[in-house]
CSV table of C-alpha atoms and ligand atoms in Angstrom, one decimal:
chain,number,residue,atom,x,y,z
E,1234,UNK,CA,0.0,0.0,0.0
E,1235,UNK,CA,1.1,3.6,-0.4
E,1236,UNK,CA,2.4,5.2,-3.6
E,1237,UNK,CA,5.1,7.3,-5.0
E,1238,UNK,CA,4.9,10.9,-6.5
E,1239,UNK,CA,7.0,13.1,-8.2
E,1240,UNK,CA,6.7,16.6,-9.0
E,1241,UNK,CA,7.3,20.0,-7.9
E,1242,UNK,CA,8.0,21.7,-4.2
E,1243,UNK,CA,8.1,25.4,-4.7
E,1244,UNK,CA,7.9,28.6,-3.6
E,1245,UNK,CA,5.2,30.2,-4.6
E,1246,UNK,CA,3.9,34.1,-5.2
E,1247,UNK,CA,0.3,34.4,-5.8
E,1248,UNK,CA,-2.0,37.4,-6.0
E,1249,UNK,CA,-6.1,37.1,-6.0
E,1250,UNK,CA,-8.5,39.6,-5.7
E,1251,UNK,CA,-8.7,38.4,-1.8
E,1252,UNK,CA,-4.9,39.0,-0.8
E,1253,UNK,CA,-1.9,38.1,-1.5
E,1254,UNK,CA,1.6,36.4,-0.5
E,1255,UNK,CA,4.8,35.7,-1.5
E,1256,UNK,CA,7.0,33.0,-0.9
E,1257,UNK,CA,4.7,30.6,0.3
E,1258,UNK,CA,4.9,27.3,0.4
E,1259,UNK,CA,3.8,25.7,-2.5
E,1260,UNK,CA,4.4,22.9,-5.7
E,1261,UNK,CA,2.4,20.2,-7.3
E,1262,UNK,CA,4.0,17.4,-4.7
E,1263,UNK,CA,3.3,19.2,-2.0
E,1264,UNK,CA,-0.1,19.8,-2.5
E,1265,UNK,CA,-0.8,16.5,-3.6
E,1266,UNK,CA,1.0,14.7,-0.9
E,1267,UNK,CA,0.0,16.3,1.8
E,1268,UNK,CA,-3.6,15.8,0.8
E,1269,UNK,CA,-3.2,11.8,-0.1
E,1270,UNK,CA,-1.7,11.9,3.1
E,1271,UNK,CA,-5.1,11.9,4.4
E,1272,UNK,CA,-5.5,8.5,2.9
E,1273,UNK,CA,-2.5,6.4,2.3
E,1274,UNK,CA,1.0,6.5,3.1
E,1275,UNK,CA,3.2,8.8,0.1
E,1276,UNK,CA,6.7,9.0,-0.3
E,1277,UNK,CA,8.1,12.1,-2.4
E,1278,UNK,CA,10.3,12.4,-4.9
E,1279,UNK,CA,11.6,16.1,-5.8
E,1280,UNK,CA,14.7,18.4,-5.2
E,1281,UNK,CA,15.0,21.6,-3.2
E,1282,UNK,CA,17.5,23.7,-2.9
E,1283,UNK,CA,19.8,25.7,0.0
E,1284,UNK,CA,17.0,28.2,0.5
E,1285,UNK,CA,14.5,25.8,1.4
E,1286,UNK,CA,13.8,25.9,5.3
E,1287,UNK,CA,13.6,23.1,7.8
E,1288,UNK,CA,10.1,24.0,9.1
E,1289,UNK,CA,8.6,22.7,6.0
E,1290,UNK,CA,10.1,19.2,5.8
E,1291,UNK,CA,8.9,18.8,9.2
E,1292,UNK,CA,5.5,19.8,8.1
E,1293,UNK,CA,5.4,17.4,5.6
E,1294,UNK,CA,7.6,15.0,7.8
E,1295,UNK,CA,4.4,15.9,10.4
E,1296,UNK,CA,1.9,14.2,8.0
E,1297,UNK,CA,4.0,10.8,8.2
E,1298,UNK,CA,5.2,11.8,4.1
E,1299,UNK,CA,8.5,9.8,3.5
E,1300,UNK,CA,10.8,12.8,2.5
E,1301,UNK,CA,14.2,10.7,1.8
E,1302,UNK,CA,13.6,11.5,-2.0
E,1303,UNK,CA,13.7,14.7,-1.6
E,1304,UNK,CA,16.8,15.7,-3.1
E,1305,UNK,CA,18.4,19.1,-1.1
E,1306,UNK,CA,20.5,20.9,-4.4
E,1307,UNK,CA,22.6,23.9,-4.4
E,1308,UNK,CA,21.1,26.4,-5.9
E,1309,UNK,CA,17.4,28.0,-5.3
E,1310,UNK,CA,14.3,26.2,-5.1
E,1311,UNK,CA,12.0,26.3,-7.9
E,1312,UNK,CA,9.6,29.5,-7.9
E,1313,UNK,CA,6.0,30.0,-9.2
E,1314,UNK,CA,4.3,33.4,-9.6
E,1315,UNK,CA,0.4,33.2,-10.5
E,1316,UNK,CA,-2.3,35.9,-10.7
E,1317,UNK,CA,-6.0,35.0,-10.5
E,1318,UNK,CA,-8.6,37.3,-11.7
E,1319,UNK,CA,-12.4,37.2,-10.3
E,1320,UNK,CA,-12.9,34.5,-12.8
E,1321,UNK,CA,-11.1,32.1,-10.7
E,1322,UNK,CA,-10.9,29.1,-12.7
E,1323,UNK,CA,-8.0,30.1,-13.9
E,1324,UNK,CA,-3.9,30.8,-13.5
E,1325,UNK,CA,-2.5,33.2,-15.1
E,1326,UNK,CA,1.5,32.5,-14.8
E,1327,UNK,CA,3.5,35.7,-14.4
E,1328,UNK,CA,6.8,33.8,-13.8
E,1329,UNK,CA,8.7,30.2,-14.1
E,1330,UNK,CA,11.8,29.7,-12.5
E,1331,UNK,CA,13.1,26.0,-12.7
E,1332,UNK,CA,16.0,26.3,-10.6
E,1333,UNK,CA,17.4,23.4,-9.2
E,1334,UNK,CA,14.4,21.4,-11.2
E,1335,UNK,CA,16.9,22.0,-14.4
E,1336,UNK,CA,19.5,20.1,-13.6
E,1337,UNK,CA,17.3,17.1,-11.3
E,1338,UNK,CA,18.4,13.3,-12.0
E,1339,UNK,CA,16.5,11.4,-9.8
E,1340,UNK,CA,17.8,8.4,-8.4
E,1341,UNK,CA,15.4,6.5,-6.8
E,1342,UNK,CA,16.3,5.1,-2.9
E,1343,UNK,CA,15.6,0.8,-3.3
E,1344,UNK,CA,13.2,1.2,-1.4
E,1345,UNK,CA,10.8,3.2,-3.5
E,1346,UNK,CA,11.3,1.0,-6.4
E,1347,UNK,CA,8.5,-1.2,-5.4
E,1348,UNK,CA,5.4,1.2,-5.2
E,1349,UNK,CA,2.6,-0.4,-7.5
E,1350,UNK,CA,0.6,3.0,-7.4
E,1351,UNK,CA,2.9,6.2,-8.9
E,1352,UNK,CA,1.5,9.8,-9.5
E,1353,UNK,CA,3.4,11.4,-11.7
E,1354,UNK,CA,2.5,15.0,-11.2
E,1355,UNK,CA,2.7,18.6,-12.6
E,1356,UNK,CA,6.3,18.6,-13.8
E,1357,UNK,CA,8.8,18.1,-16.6
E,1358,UNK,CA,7.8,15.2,-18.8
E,1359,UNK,CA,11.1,14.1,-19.1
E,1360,UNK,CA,11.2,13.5,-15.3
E,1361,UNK,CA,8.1,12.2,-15.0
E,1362,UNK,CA,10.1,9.1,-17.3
E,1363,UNK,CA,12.7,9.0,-15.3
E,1364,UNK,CA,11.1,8.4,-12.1
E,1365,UNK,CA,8.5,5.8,-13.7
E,1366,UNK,CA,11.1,3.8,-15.3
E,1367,UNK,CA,12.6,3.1,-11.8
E,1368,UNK,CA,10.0,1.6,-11.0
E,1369,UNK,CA,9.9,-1.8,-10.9
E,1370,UNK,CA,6.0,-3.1,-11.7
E,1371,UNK,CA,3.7,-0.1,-11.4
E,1372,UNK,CA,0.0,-1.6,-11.2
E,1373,UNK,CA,-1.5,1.9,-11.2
E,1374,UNK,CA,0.4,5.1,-13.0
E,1375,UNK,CA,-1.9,8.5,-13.2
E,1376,UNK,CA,0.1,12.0,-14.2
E,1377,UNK,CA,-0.9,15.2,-14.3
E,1378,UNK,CA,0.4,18.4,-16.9
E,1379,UNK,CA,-0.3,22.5,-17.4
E,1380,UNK,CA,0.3,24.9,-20.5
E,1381,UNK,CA,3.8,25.4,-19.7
E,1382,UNK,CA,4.8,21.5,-20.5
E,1383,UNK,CA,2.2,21.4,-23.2
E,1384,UNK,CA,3.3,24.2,-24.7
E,1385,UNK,CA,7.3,23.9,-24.0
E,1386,UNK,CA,8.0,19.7,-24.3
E,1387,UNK,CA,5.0,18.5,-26.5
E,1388,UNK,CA,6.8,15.6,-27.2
E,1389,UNK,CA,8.1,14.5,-24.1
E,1390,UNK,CA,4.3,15.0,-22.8
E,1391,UNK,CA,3.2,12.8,-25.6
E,1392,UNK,CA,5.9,10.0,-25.0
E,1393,UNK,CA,5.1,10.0,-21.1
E,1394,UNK,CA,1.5,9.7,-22.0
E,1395,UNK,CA,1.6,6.6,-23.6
E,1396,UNK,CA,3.0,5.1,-20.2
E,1397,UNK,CA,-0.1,6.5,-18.0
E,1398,UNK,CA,-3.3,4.6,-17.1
E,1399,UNK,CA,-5.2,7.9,-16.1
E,1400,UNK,CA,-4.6,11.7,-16.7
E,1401,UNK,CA,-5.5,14.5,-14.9
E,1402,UNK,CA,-6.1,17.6,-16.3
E,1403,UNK,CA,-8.0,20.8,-16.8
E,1404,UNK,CA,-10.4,21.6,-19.7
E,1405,UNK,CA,-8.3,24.6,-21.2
E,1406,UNK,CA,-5.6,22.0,-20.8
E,1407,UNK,CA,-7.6,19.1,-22.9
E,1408,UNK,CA,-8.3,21.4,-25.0
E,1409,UNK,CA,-4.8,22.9,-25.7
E,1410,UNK,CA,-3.4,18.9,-25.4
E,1411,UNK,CA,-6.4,17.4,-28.2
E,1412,UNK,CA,-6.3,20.7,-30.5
E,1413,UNK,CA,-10.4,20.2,-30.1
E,1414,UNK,CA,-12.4,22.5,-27.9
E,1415,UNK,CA,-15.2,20.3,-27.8
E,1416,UNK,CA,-14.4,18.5,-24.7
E,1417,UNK,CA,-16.0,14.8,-25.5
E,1418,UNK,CA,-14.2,15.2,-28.9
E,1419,UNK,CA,-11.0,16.2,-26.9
E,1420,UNK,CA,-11.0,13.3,-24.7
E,1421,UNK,CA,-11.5,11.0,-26.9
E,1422,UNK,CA,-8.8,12.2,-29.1
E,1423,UNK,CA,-6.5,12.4,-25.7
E,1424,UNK,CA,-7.5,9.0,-24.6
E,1425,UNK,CA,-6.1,7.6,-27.8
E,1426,UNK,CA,-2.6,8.8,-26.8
E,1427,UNK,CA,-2.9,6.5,-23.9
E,1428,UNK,CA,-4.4,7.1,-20.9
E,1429,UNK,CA,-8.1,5.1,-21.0
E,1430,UNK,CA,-8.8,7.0,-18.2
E,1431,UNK,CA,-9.0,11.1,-18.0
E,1432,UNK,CA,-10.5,13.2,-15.5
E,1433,UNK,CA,-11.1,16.7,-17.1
E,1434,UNK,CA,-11.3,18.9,-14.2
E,1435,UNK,CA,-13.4,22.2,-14.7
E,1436,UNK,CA,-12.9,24.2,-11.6
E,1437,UNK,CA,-16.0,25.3,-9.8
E,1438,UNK,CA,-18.1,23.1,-12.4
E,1439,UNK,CA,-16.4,20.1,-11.1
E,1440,UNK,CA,-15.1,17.2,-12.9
E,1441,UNK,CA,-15.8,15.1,-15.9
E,1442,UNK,CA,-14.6,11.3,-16.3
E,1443,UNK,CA,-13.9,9.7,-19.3
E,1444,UNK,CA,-13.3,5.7,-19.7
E,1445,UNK,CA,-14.3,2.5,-21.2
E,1446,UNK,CA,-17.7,2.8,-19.7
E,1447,UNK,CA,-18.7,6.5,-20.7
E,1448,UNK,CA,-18.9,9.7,-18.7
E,1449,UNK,CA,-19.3,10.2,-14.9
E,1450,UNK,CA,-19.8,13.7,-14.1
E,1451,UNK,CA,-19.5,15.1,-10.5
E,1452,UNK,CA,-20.2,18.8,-9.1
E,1453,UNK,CA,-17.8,20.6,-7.4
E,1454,UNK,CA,-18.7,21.7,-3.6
E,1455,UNK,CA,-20.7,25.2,-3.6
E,1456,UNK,CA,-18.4,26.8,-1.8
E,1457,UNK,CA,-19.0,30.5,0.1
E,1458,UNK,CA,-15.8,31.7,0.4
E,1459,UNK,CA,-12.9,30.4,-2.3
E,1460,UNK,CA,-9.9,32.3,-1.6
E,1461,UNK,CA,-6.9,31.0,-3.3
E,1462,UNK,CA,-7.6,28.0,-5.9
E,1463,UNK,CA,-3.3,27.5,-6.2
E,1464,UNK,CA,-2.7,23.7,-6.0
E,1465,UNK,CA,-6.6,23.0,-6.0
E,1466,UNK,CA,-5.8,20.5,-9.1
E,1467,UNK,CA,-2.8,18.7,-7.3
E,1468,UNK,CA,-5.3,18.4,-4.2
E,1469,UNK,CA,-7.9,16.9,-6.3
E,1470,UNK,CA,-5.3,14.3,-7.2
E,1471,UNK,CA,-4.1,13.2,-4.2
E,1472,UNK,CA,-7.7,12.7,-2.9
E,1473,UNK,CA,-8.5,10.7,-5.4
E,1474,UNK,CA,-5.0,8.9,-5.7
E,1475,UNK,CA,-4.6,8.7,-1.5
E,1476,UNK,CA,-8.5,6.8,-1.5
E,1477,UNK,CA,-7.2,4.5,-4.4
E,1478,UNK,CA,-4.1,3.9,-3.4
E,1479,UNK,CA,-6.1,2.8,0.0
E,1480,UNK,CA,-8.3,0.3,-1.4
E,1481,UNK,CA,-6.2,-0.7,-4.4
E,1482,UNK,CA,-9.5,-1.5,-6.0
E,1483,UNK,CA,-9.3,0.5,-9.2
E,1484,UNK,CA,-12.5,-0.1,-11.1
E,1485,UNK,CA,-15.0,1.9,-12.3
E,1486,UNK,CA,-16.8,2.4,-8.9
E,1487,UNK,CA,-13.9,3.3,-6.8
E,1488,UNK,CA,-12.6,5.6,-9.3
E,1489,UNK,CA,-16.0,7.3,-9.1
E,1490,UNK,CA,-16.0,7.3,-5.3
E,1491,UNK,CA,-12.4,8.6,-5.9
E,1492,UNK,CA,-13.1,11.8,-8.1
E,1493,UNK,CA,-15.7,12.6,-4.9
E,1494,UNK,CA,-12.7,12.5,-2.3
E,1495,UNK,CA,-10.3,14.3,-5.0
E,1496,UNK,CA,-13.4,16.9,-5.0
E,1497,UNK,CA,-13.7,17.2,-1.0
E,1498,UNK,CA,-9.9,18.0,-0.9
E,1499,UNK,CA,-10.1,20.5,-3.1
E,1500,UNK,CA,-12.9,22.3,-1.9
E,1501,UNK,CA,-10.8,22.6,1.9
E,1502,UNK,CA,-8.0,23.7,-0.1
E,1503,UNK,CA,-9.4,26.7,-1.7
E,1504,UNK,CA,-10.7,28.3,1.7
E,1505,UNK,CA,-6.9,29.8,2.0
E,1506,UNK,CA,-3.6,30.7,0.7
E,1507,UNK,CA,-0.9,28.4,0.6
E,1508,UNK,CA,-1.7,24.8,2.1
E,1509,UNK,CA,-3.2,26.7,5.1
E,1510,UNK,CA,-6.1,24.7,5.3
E,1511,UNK,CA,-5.0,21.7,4.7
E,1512,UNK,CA,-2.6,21.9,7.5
E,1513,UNK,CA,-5.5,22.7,9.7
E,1514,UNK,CA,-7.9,19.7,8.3
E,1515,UNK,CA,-9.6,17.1,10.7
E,1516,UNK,CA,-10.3,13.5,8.9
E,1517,UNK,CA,-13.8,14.4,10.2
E,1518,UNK,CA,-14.5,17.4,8.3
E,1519,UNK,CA,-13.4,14.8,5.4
E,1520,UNK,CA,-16.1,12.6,6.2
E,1521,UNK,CA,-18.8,15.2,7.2
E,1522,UNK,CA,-18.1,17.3,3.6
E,1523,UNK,CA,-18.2,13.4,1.8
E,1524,UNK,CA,-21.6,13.2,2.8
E,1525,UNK,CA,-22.7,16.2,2.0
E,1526,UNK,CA,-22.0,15.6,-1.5
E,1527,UNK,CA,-23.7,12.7,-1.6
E,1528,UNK,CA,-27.1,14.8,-0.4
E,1529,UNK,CA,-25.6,17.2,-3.2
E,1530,UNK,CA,-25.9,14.7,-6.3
E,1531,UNK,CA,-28.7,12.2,-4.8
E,1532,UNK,CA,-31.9,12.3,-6.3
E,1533,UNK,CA,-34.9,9.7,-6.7
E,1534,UNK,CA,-36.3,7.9,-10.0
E,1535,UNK,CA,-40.0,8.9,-8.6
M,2625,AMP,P1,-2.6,23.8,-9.5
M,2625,AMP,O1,-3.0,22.6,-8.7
M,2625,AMP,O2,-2.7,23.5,-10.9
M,2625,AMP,O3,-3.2,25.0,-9.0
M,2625,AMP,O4,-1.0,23.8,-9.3
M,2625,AMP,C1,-0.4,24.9,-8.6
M,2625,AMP,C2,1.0,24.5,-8.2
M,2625,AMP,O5,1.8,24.1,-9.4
M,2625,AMP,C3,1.8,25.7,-7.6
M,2625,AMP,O6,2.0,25.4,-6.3
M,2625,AMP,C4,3.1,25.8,-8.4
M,2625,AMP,O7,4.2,25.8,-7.6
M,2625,AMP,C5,3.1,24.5,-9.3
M,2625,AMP,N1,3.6,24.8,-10.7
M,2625,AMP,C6,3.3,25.9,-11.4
M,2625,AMP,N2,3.9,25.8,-12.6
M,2625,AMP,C7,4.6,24.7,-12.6
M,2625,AMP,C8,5.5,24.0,-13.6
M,2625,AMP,N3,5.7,24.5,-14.8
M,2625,AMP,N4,6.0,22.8,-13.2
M,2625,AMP,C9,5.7,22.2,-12.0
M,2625,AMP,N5,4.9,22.8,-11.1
M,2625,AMP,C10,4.4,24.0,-11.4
């Protein structure tokens, strides 16, 4: 049981029309880990560099996430700057800086070699590779992707998508990925590059799945107060990853029961800046929000 990421752990700058901070903590693997931590047991795989302080390996350290991947580089830790607009759906990137991500070779410790469930998230395709072919029989790979790889390493996206059982992305994403801006058309076209199973995620109108057996589409939570959505899309995943990689029952019904718990994580995470509210989460708020989205979708063939 447990599973293996690999992806970014940043600082991150981010301005919405609620506030702003800089220098937060922040990165696609530390979103997502800390919220599968709710689940399963995770072990990271990224590098940081001199500037990185203690106090937040001991955060993640205090959610029981094996850190002895992460790789401690000289040089700075990778940055994110992101602006949101009142139309929060979506990032808009002011600046990149790779940092100590540009010159990453992971080496997996043995240990980690033997993970059957591996989320490969928001990050350089080419790494994504690298980590995956350490491992040694993954039963379950998912991965995640934004504009910038899209955009920047089409072909390395493309190669490490033929590798992955499920994708996670967003619908300007799918659309930017298929070329299509129909979404069914898009999804179908993506799922022929190799994932057979893609969760389109559409902010606060939820999420759609595509697989074998059709479309499952689930709300997001109606939430009062959204504040910051950064890293809502890496929380998503590691709900849904954490409640797989618990059961390691992947068909269709747990994957739907997944997308729900990938939905509750994300609807704590955008109540405030950074992974504020995640840090303060109880597993029974988890529980209490899970069943309120069943009352949400549940109604009666009278
Ligand atoms: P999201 O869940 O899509 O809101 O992801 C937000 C997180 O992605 C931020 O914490 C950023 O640090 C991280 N991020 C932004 N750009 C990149 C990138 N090009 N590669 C990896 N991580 C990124």
């Amino acid at each position: 049981m447990g599973m293996l990421v690999v992806g970014s752990v940043a600082f991150d700058s981010v301005e919405t029309p609620f506030g702003k901070v800089d220098d937060v903590l922040g990165g696609s693997a530390t979103y997502f880990s800390t919220s599968a931590s709710y689940f399963t047991n995770v072990a990271l795989v990224a590098v940081i560099g001199e500037d990185f302080p203690e106090k937040h390996i001991t955060f993640l350290k205090s959610r029981n996430i094996d850190v002895s991947g992460l790789e401690r580089a000289s040089g700075n830790t990778f940055r994110w700057k992101g602006r949101y607009t009142y139309e929060l759906n979506e990032a808009h990137t002011l600046e990149t800086h790779l940092n100590v991500f540009q010159s990453f070779k992971p080496v997996l410790p043995e240990s980690h070699r033997d993970y059957e469930v591996v989320f490969l998230a928001n990050i350089d395709p080419d790494l994504q590779r690298e980590v995956l072919a350490q491992v040694k029989k993954p039963k379950l790979v998912a991965c995640d992707t934004m504009n910038f790889w899209i955009q920047g390493k089409r072909d390395s996206l493309v190669e490490t998508l033929e590798l992955v059982d499920i994708l996670i992305i967003n619908d300007g994403e799918a659309r930017q990925l298929s070329g299509e801006p129909n979404l069914v058309k898009a999804a179908a076209k993506i799922r022929a590059m190799g994932p057979k199973t893609l969760i389109i995620k559409r902010g606060e109108y939820g999420a759609l799945l595509f697989t074998n057996d059709g479309v499952f589409a689930a709300p997001a939570y109606p939430l009062e107060k959204v504040f910051d959505p950064t890293g809502a899309g890496d929380t998503f995943a590691g709900g849904f990853m954490g409640y797989l990689a618990n059961t390691m029952n992947f068909d269709d019904a747990s994957i739907r029961k997944a997308i729900i718990f990938g939905s509750v994580m994300a609807s704590f995470n955008v109540e405030d800046f950074s992974l504020n509210r995640l840090k303060s989460l109880d597993y029974s708020e988890i529980e209490d929000r899970y069943r309120e989205f069943r009352r949400l979708t549940h109604f009666d063939d009278i």
